[in-house]
Amino acid sequence: MAKNFNNPSIYTPKTLNEVVSILKDNKNIYFFSGGTYILSKKNNYPDFSNKDIIYLGDVAELLKINHSDKFTEFGASISIQKMINSGMQTLGKNTIGALESISTSQIRSLSTIGGALCTPNKRFFLSTILSVLQAQAEIRIFNKKRTIIKFIDIPSLYDENGFFKYTEPTILTKIKIPITHTKNQYFFNLGSPLKELESTVYFGFNFSISQNNIDTCHVCISGPEFFFTNTDFDNVISSITLPLTYNQINNLLHLLKEKISTSSIKISNLQIERAVRLLHFTLKDISERFVSGEYA
Amino acid sequence: MKINCTIDGSPYSIIANADKPLNIILQEKSDTYLINNSCLSAECGNCLIFFNGICLPSCLIPAFKLNGAIIQTFEGYRKTRFYHDIERAYAELGYKPCKQCYASKTLLIESLINKLDKVRLTYSPSNINDNNEDEEKNLSSEFIHNEIKINKCKCLSASQIDNIIQLAYLYRRRRSGKKL
């Protein structure tokens, strides 16, 4: 044990430039933000990979919150609990409720936005929430020669199996959430991402209504090991007139099943069934609310 | 790496690996430390401590975050007068946590009492409808249910914990001579 077991060096950069210079000098290194996923893995200590650690919790650029009329920006090292506290006015009741359903306040005060979005091989509820809210992430990719900075949509961060796409050293620096109509969102979080890999489902549905039609709609269904968004399916729902009939709802459920089964994602039958039933509940609830005049 | 921190009011200087979790450090450090590390991976919630005043599972805090931190374990907490309020509430109500989770659940209840105190301090009747006045003055059962999820032991229900919180809070306010 003693032979392969060393004390990892810990780097605590204060600026992003310091992060860049550390990454240039060290290849065998991993990012540490909140640490809730890294430390909750079985046998996390002692670590025999001999990797050094960059702690991103002290980087000033990653701790900024910026509110404007059109969007809210959160730095990647901000904890989910702080995001809830500072986004009470701008994010809306449904989104705050969804964020509060992520674990307990103790864990939320440790886990960070960047950590939840950039875990290489596992997806958490936060990515589904931000995906349907049309949030964008600013990422910095560190090549050998230069640093590339770009804003991308949340679904573009992942492949179909929920893996974080970027293999080169990449830092997610901030997320930008547009301020939209805050009532028209549905979020469901069923199961535990760490224990129930084959039954956990996250569901997000965001829409806007103009006159009698659903104007724009974004649906995201994901789990710890898959991530499903489909523009065609979003477009089909976006052109629908309210209230929905029983047949229309049924057709949409069949269409969702078909889209999931034709995609190459690894999803269990239970997860498909849960996703379909959550969509059924959502569409039915929208219709009922429309008939009762809530969207007038 | 060398770490300087305060554990239960005493300054400590520890040499540990940078990625070593706090629960293992605490177990090695102290012979009287009341902690059950049954899972070592944030599943059981039996290793709660107060870290800079916030109730957190110690297995999720790595050694490099400890420099300058103030840590209070159950061992230190039980010597404070706050513990006696909760202890009295256990005795009065006739139920208490099992041996396995006693330390963690007591610290969790203490953190919930602090939250209840904050809720009542920030409560302003002018902003609230008459219907949900009682709800606004208390922690909702949904909130308590969600908070106690961190400890997986099922020896106490959410309503029983709520009763303990209310009674211990009452004792605390009486002792400090403040009105409810």
Coordinates of C-alpha atoms in Angstrom, one line a residue:
Chain A
M1 CA 0.0 0.0 0.0
A2 CA 2.7 2.5 1.0
K3 CA 4.5 2.0 -2.4
N4 CA 1.8 3.5 -4.6
F5 CA 0.3 5.8 -2.1
N6 CA 1.4 9.4 -2.1
N7 CA 0.2 12.7 -0.7
P8 CA -1.4 14.6 -3.6
S9 CA -0.3 18.2 -4.1
I10 CA -3.2 20.6 -3.7
Y11 CA -3.3 23.7 -5.8
T12 CA -5.6 26.5 -4.7
P13 CA -5.5 29.1 -7.5
K14 CA -7.2 32.5 -6.9
T15 CA -7.6 33.5 -10.6
L16 CA -8.3 31.7 -13.9
N17 CA -4.8 32.7 -15.2
E18 CA -3.3 30.8 -12.3
V19 CA -5.4 27.8 -13.3
V20 CA -4.1 28.0 -16.8
S21 CA -0.5 28.1 -15.7
I22 CA -1.0 25.1 -13.3
L23 CA -2.6 23.1 -16.1
K24 CA 0.4 23.8 -18.4
D25 CA 2.8 22.4 -15.9
N26 CA 0.8 19.4 -14.7
K27 CA -0.8 16.7 -16.7
N28 CA -1.8 14.3 -14.0
I29 CA -4.4 16.5 -12.2
Y30 CA -8.1 16.6 -11.5
F31 CA -10.5 19.4 -10.7
F32 CA -12.1 19.6 -7.3
S33 CA -15.0 22.0 -6.7
G34 CA -17.6 21.0 -4.0
G35 CA -16.3 17.4 -3.8
T36 CA -19.7 15.8 -3.1
Y37 CA -19.4 13.3 -5.9
I38 CA -15.7 12.6 -5.6
L39 CA -15.9 12.0 -1.9
S40 CA -19.1 10.1 -2.0
K41 CA -17.6 7.4 -4.2
K42 CA -16.9 4.1 -2.5
N43 CA -13.2 3.7 -1.5
N44 CA -12.4 7.3 -2.5
Y45 CA -9.6 7.3 0.1
P46 CA -6.8 6.3 -0.2
D47 CA -6.5 7.3 -3.8
F48 CA -3.9 5.3 -5.7
S49 CA -4.2 7.2 -9.0
N50 CA -1.5 9.6 -7.7
K51 CA -3.3 12.6 -9.3
D52 CA -2.8 16.1 -8.0
I53 CA -5.8 18.3 -7.2
I54 CA -6.8 21.8 -8.4
Y55 CA -9.3 23.3 -5.9
L56 CA -11.6 25.7 -7.8
G57 CA -13.5 27.0 -4.8
D58 CA -11.3 30.0 -4.3
V59 CA -11.2 31.3 -7.9
A60 CA -12.8 34.7 -7.7
E61 CA -14.1 34.7 -11.3
L62 CA -16.1 31.5 -10.5
L63 CA -17.8 33.0 -7.5
K64 CA -19.6 35.9 -9.2
I65 CA -23.4 36.4 -9.5
N66 CA -24.7 38.8 -12.1
H67 CA -28.4 39.8 -12.4
S68 CA -29.6 41.7 -15.4
D69 CA -33.0 42.4 -17.0
K70 CA -32.7 39.6 -19.5
F71 CA -30.6 36.9 -17.7
T72 CA -28.9 35.8 -14.5
E73 CA -25.3 34.6 -14.5
F74 CA -23.9 32.3 -11.8
G75 CA -20.2 31.4 -11.5
A76 CA -19.5 27.7 -11.6
S77 CA -18.1 27.5 -8.1
I78 CA -21.3 28.8 -6.5
S79 CA -23.1 26.2 -4.4
I80 CA -26.6 25.1 -5.4
Q81 CA -27.9 26.4 -2.1
K82 CA -26.5 29.8 -2.8
M83 CA -28.0 29.7 -6.3
I84 CA -31.4 29.0 -4.6
N85 CA -31.0 31.8 -2.1
S86 CA -29.9 34.4 -4.7
G87 CA -32.2 33.3 -7.4
M88 CA -35.5 33.5 -5.4
Q89 CA -36.7 36.5 -7.3
T90 CA -35.5 35.7 -10.8
L91 CA -35.7 31.9 -11.2
G92 CA -39.3 31.5 -10.3
K93 CA -41.1 29.2 -7.8
N94 CA -41.1 26.0 -9.9
T95 CA -37.4 26.2 -10.6
I96 CA -36.6 26.9 -7.0
G97 CA -38.8 24.0 -6.0
A98 CA -36.9 21.8 -8.4
L99 CA -33.5 22.9 -7.1
E100 CA -34.7 22.3 -3.6
S101 CA -35.5 18.7 -4.5
I102 CA -31.8 18.1 -5.1
S103 CA -30.7 16.1 -2.0
T104 CA -30.7 18.0 1.3
S105 CA -29.6 21.5 2.2
Q106 CA -26.4 20.2 3.7
I107 CA -25.3 18.5 0.5
R108 CA -26.6 21.5 -1.6
S109 CA -24.4 23.9 0.4
L110 CA -21.4 21.8 -0.6
S111 CA -22.1 20.8 -4.2
T112 CA -21.4 23.4 -6.8
I113 CA -23.0 24.2 -10.2
G114 CA -19.8 23.5 -12.1
G115 CA -19.3 20.2 -10.3
A116 CA -22.9 19.0 -10.9
L117 CA -22.7 19.9 -14.6
C118 CA -19.1 18.7 -15.4
T119 CA -18.9 15.3 -13.6
P120 CA -17.5 13.2 -16.5
N121 CA -19.6 10.1 -16.3
K122 CA -22.8 10.9 -14.4
R123 CA -25.6 13.4 -14.8
F124 CA -27.6 15.1 -12.1
F125 CA -30.9 16.8 -11.9
L126 CA -29.3 20.3 -12.4
S127 CA -28.4 19.6 -16.0
T128 CA -32.0 18.8 -16.8
I129 CA -33.3 21.9 -15.1
L130 CA -30.8 24.2 -16.9
S131 CA -31.4 22.4 -20.2
V132 CA -35.1 23.2 -20.3
L133 CA -34.6 26.7 -19.0
Q134 CA -32.4 27.3 -22.2
A135 CA -29.4 28.2 -20.0
Q136 CA -26.0 28.5 -21.6
A137 CA -22.7 27.6 -20.2
E138 CA -19.4 29.5 -20.7
I139 CA -16.6 27.0 -21.0
R140 CA -12.9 27.4 -21.4
I141 CA -11.0 24.7 -23.3
F142 CA -7.3 24.7 -22.6
N143 CA -5.3 23.6 -25.7
K144 CA -1.5 23.4 -25.8
K145 CA -1.3 26.8 -27.5
R146 CA -4.3 28.8 -26.5
T147 CA -7.5 29.0 -24.5
I148 CA -10.8 28.8 -26.3
I149 CA -13.8 30.5 -24.7
K150 CA -17.3 29.8 -25.9
F151 CA -20.9 29.8 -24.8
I152 CA -22.8 26.6 -25.5
D153 CA -26.2 25.2 -24.7
I154 CA -26.4 22.7 -21.8
P155 CA -27.4 19.7 -23.9
S156 CA -24.3 20.2 -26.1
L157 CA -22.1 19.5 -23.1
Y158 CA -23.2 15.8 -23.1
D159 CA -23.4 12.9 -25.4
E160 CA -26.5 10.5 -25.5
N161 CA -25.1 8.4 -22.6
G162 CA -24.8 11.5 -20.4
F163 CA -21.0 11.6 -20.7
F164 CA -19.3 15.0 -20.5
K165 CA -18.1 15.5 -24.1
Y166 CA -14.9 17.5 -23.6
T167 CA -11.8 15.4 -23.0
E168 CA -9.2 18.2 -23.1
P169 CA -8.9 20.2 -19.8
T170 CA -12.1 22.2 -19.8
I171 CA -13.4 24.5 -17.1
L172 CA -17.1 25.6 -17.0
T173 CA -16.8 29.2 -15.7
K174 CA -20.4 30.4 -15.5
I175 CA -23.9 29.7 -16.6
K176 CA -26.4 32.2 -18.0
I177 CA -30.1 31.6 -17.3
P178 CA -32.5 33.7 -19.4
I179 CA -35.4 35.2 -17.4
T180 CA -38.6 33.7 -18.8
H181 CA -42.2 33.2 -17.7
T182 CA -41.6 31.5 -14.4
K183 CA -44.9 29.6 -14.1
N184 CA -44.8 27.4 -17.1
Q185 CA -42.4 24.8 -16.0
Y186 CA -42.6 21.3 -14.7
F187 CA -39.8 19.4 -13.1
F188 CA -39.7 15.9 -11.6
N189 CA -36.8 14.2 -9.9
L190 CA -37.5 10.5 -9.3
G191 CA -34.8 8.2 -7.7
S192 CA -31.3 8.7 -6.4
P193 CA -28.5 9.2 -9.0
L194 CA -25.9 7.5 -6.9
K195 CA -27.8 4.3 -5.9
E196 CA -30.6 3.7 -8.4
L197 CA -28.9 4.0 -11.8
E198 CA -31.5 2.0 -13.7
S199 CA -34.7 3.6 -12.3
T200 CA -33.8 7.3 -11.8
V201 CA -35.5 9.7 -14.1
Y202 CA -35.2 13.5 -14.3
F203 CA -38.0 15.2 -16.3
G204 CA -38.1 18.9 -17.3
F205 CA -40.8 20.7 -19.4
N206 CA -40.7 24.4 -20.2
F207 CA -43.2 26.1 -22.5
S208 CA -44.8 29.4 -23.4
I209 CA -48.4 30.0 -24.5
S210 CA -49.5 32.5 -27.1
Q211 CA -53.3 32.8 -27.5
N212 CA -54.6 29.2 -27.6
N213 CA -51.3 27.6 -28.7
I214 CA -48.3 26.2 -27.0
D215 CA -45.7 28.6 -28.6
T216 CA -42.3 27.2 -27.7
C217 CA -41.6 24.1 -25.7
H218 CA -38.5 22.3 -24.4
V219 CA -38.5 18.8 -23.0
C220 CA -35.6 17.1 -21.4
I221 CA -35.6 13.6 -20.0
S222 CA -32.4 12.3 -18.4
G223 CA -31.0 9.9 -15.9
P224 CA -27.6 9.3 -14.3
E225 CA -26.4 7.6 -17.5
F226 CA -28.4 9.1 -20.3
F227 CA -29.5 12.5 -21.6
F228 CA -32.4 12.9 -24.0
T229 CA -33.5 16.0 -25.8
N230 CA -35.1 16.0 -29.2
T231 CA -35.8 19.1 -31.3
D232 CA -38.4 17.3 -33.5
F233 CA -40.4 16.3 -30.5
D234 CA -40.2 19.9 -29.1
N235 CA -41.4 21.2 -32.4
V236 CA -44.4 18.8 -32.5
I237 CA -45.6 20.0 -29.1
S238 CA -44.8 23.6 -30.0
S239 CA -47.5 23.7 -32.7
I240 CA -50.3 22.3 -30.6
T241 CA -53.6 24.0 -29.8
L242 CA -55.0 23.9 -26.3
P243 CA -56.9 22.2 -24.7
L244 CA -55.4 18.8 -25.7
T245 CA -57.7 15.9 -26.4
Y246 CA -57.3 12.4 -25.1
N247 CA -56.1 11.2 -28.5
Q248 CA -53.6 14.0 -28.9
I249 CA -52.0 13.2 -25.6
N250 CA -51.9 9.5 -26.5
N251 CA -50.2 10.3 -29.8
L252 CA -47.6 12.4 -28.1
L253 CA -46.9 9.7 -25.6
H254 CA -46.4 7.1 -28.4
L255 CA -44.2 9.6 -30.3
L256 CA -42.0 10.1 -27.2
K257 CA -41.7 6.3 -26.8
E258 CA -40.8 6.0 -30.4
K259 CA -38.2 8.8 -30.3
I260 CA -36.5 7.3 -27.2
S261 CA -36.5 3.7 -28.6
T262 CA -35.0 4.8 -32.0
S263 CA -32.3 6.8 -30.3
S264 CA -29.2 5.0 -29.1
I265 CA -29.4 5.9 -25.5
K266 CA -29.1 3.2 -22.8
I267 CA -32.4 3.4 -20.9
S268 CA -34.3 0.8 -19.0
N269 CA -38.0 0.0 -19.5
L270 CA -38.8 1.4 -16.1
Q271 CA -37.2 4.7 -17.0
I272 CA -39.1 4.9 -20.3
E273 CA -42.4 4.1 -18.5
R274 CA -41.7 6.8 -15.9
A275 CA -40.8 9.4 -18.5
V276 CA -44.0 8.7 -20.5
R277 CA -46.2 8.9 -17.4
L278 CA -44.6 12.1 -16.3
L279 CA -45.2 13.6 -19.8
H280 CA -48.8 12.3 -19.5
F281 CA -49.3 14.1 -16.2
T282 CA -47.7 17.3 -17.5
L283 CA -49.8 17.5 -20.7
K284 CA -53.0 16.7 -18.8
D285 CA -52.2 19.3 -16.1
I286 CA -51.5 22.0 -18.8
S287 CA -54.9 21.2 -20.5
E288 CA -56.8 21.4 -17.2
R289 CA -55.1 24.6 -16.2
F290 CA -55.9 26.1 -19.6
V291 CA -59.5 25.1 -19.4
S292 CA -59.8 26.6 -15.9
G293 CA -58.4 29.9 -17.3
E294 CA -55.1 30.0 -15.5
Y295 CA -53.2 31.0 -18.6
A296 CA -55.6 33.7 -19.7
Chain B
M1 CA 0.1 18.7 4.6
K2 CA -0.1 20.5 7.9
I3 CA -3.5 21.7 9.0
N4 CA -4.3 24.1 11.8
C5 CA -7.9 24.0 12.9
T6 CA -10.1 24.2 16.0
I7 CA -11.9 21.0 17.1
D8 CA -14.4 21.3 20.0
G9 CA -12.8 24.6 21.1
S10 CA -9.2 23.3 21.3
P11 CA -6.7 24.3 18.7
Y12 CA -5.2 21.3 16.7
S13 CA -2.3 21.0 14.4
I14 CA -2.7 17.9 12.2
I15 CA -0.5 16.4 9.5
A16 CA -2.6 14.5 7.0
N17 CA -2.9 13.8 3.3
A18 CA -4.7 16.6 1.4
D19 CA -7.5 14.4 0.2
K20 CA -8.2 12.6 3.5
P21 CA -11.8 13.0 4.6
L22 CA -12.5 14.7 7.9
N23 CA -14.3 11.7 9.4
I24 CA -11.2 9.5 9.2
I25 CA -9.0 12.4 10.7
L26 CA -11.4 12.7 13.6
Q27 CA -11.5 9.0 14.3
E28 CA -7.7 8.8 14.3
K29 CA -7.3 12.0 16.3
S30 CA -9.6 11.4 19.2
D31 CA -10.3 8.3 21.3
T32 CA -13.6 9.7 22.6
Y33 CA -15.0 10.9 19.4
L34 CA -18.6 9.7 19.0
I35 CA -19.0 9.0 15.3
N36 CA -20.2 6.0 13.3
N37 CA -18.5 5.8 10.0
S38 CA -20.5 2.9 8.7
C39 CA -20.4 3.8 5.0
L40 CA -17.5 6.2 4.4
S41 CA -19.3 7.5 1.3
A42 CA -22.0 10.0 2.4
E43 CA -24.7 7.4 2.4
C44 CA -25.6 6.8 6.1
G45 CA -25.4 10.4 7.4
N46 CA -24.0 9.2 10.7
C47 CA -20.9 11.4 10.7
L48 CA -22.5 14.8 10.9
I49 CA -20.6 17.6 12.5
F50 CA -20.7 21.4 12.7
F51 CA -18.2 22.8 10.2
N52 CA -17.9 26.6 10.7
G53 CA -21.4 26.5 12.2
I54 CA -23.0 24.5 9.4
C55 CA -24.2 21.0 9.9
L56 CA -22.4 18.8 7.3
P57 CA -21.4 15.2 6.8
S58 CA -17.7 15.0 7.8
C59 CA -17.0 12.4 5.1
L60 CA -17.6 15.1 2.4
I61 CA -15.0 17.5 3.8
P62 CA -11.4 16.9 2.6
A63 CA -8.4 17.8 4.7
F64 CA -7.3 20.7 2.6
K65 CA -10.5 22.6 3.4
L66 CA -9.8 22.4 7.1
N67 CA -7.2 25.1 7.6
G68 CA -8.6 27.7 10.0
A69 CA -11.9 25.9 10.3
I70 CA -13.9 25.6 13.5
I71 CA -15.2 22.1 13.9
Q72 CA -17.7 21.0 16.6
T73 CA -18.4 17.3 17.0
F74 CA -21.1 15.8 19.2
E75 CA -18.5 15.3 21.8
G76 CA -18.0 19.1 22.1
Y77 CA -21.7 19.9 21.6
R78 CA -23.0 17.7 24.4
K79 CA -21.0 19.9 26.9
T80 CA -23.0 23.0 25.8
R81 CA -26.3 24.1 27.4
F82 CA -28.0 23.8 24.0
Y83 CA -27.8 20.0 24.2
H84 CA -29.7 20.0 27.5
D85 CA -32.8 21.5 25.7
I86 CA -32.8 18.6 23.3
E87 CA -32.1 16.1 25.9
R88 CA -35.1 17.4 28.0
A89 CA -37.3 17.2 24.9
Y90 CA -36.3 13.6 24.4
A91 CA -37.2 12.7 28.0
E92 CA -40.5 14.7 27.9
L93 CA -41.7 13.2 24.7
G94 CA -40.5 9.6 25.4
Y95 CA -38.7 9.0 22.2
K96 CA -35.1 9.6 21.1
P97 CA -32.8 8.5 18.3
C98 CA -31.3 5.0 18.4
K99 CA -27.7 4.5 19.6
Q100 CA -26.4 4.3 16.1
C101 CA -27.6 7.7 15.0
Y102 CA -28.0 9.5 18.3
A103 CA -25.0 11.9 17.8
S104 CA -25.8 12.8 14.2
K105 CA -29.6 13.2 14.7
T106 CA -29.1 15.4 17.7
L107 CA -26.8 17.7 15.7
L108 CA -29.3 17.7 12.9
I109 CA -32.1 18.6 15.3
E110 CA -29.9 21.4 16.6
S111 CA -29.4 22.8 13.1
L112 CA -33.1 22.6 12.5
I113 CA -33.8 24.5 15.7
N114 CA -31.4 27.2 14.5
K115 CA -33.3 27.3 11.2
L116 CA -36.7 27.6 13.1
D117 CA -35.2 30.5 15.1
K118 CA -34.3 32.2 11.9
V119 CA -37.7 31.6 10.4
R120 CA -39.4 33.1 13.4
L121 CA -37.0 36.1 13.6
T122 CA -37.7 37.0 9.9
Y123 CA -41.4 36.4 10.3
S124 CA -43.5 39.5 9.6
P125 CA -47.3 39.2 10.0
S126 CA -48.0 42.1 7.6
N127 CA -46.7 40.1 4.6
I128 CA -48.5 36.9 5.2
N129 CA -52.1 35.9 4.7
D130 CA -54.1 34.8 7.7
N131 CA -54.6 31.3 6.3
N132 CA -51.0 30.2 6.3
E133 CA -49.8 32.2 9.3
D134 CA -49.0 29.1 11.3
E135 CA -47.2 27.4 8.4
E136 CA -45.0 30.5 7.9
K137 CA -44.1 30.6 11.6
N138 CA -42.9 26.9 11.5
L139 CA -40.7 24.8 9.4
S140 CA -43.0 22.9 7.0
S141 CA -43.2 19.1 7.5
E142 CA -42.0 18.7 3.9
F143 CA -38.9 20.8 4.7
I144 CA -38.2 18.7 7.8
H145 CA -38.8 15.5 5.9
N146 CA -36.3 16.6 3.2
E147 CA -33.7 17.7 5.7
I148 CA -33.7 14.5 7.7
K149 CA -33.2 12.5 4.5
I150 CA -29.4 13.0 5.1
N151 CA -29.5 10.5 7.9
K152 CA -30.8 7.2 6.6
C153 CA -31.7 5.7 10.0
K154 CA -35.5 5.4 10.3
C155 CA -35.7 5.3 14.1
L156 CA -37.7 8.6 14.3
S157 CA -40.3 9.9 11.9
A158 CA -40.5 13.5 10.5
S159 CA -43.4 14.3 12.8
Q160 CA -41.6 13.0 15.9
I161 CA -38.5 15.1 15.0
D162 CA -40.8 18.1 14.5
N163 CA -42.2 17.6 18.0
I164 CA -38.7 17.4 19.4
I165 CA -37.7 20.6 17.6
Q166 CA -40.8 22.5 18.8
L167 CA -40.3 21.4 22.4
A168 CA -36.6 22.0 22.5
Y169 CA -37.1 25.4 20.9
L170 CA -39.7 26.2 23.6
Y171 CA -37.2 25.2 26.4
R172 CA -34.5 27.3 24.8
R173 CA -36.6 30.4 24.5
R174 CA -37.8 30.0 28.1
R175 CA -34.3 29.6 29.3
S176 CA -33.1 32.7 27.5
G177 CA -36.1 34.6 28.8
K178 CA -37.4 35.5 25.4
K179 CA -41.1 35.4 24.3
L180 CA -42.1 33.0 21.6

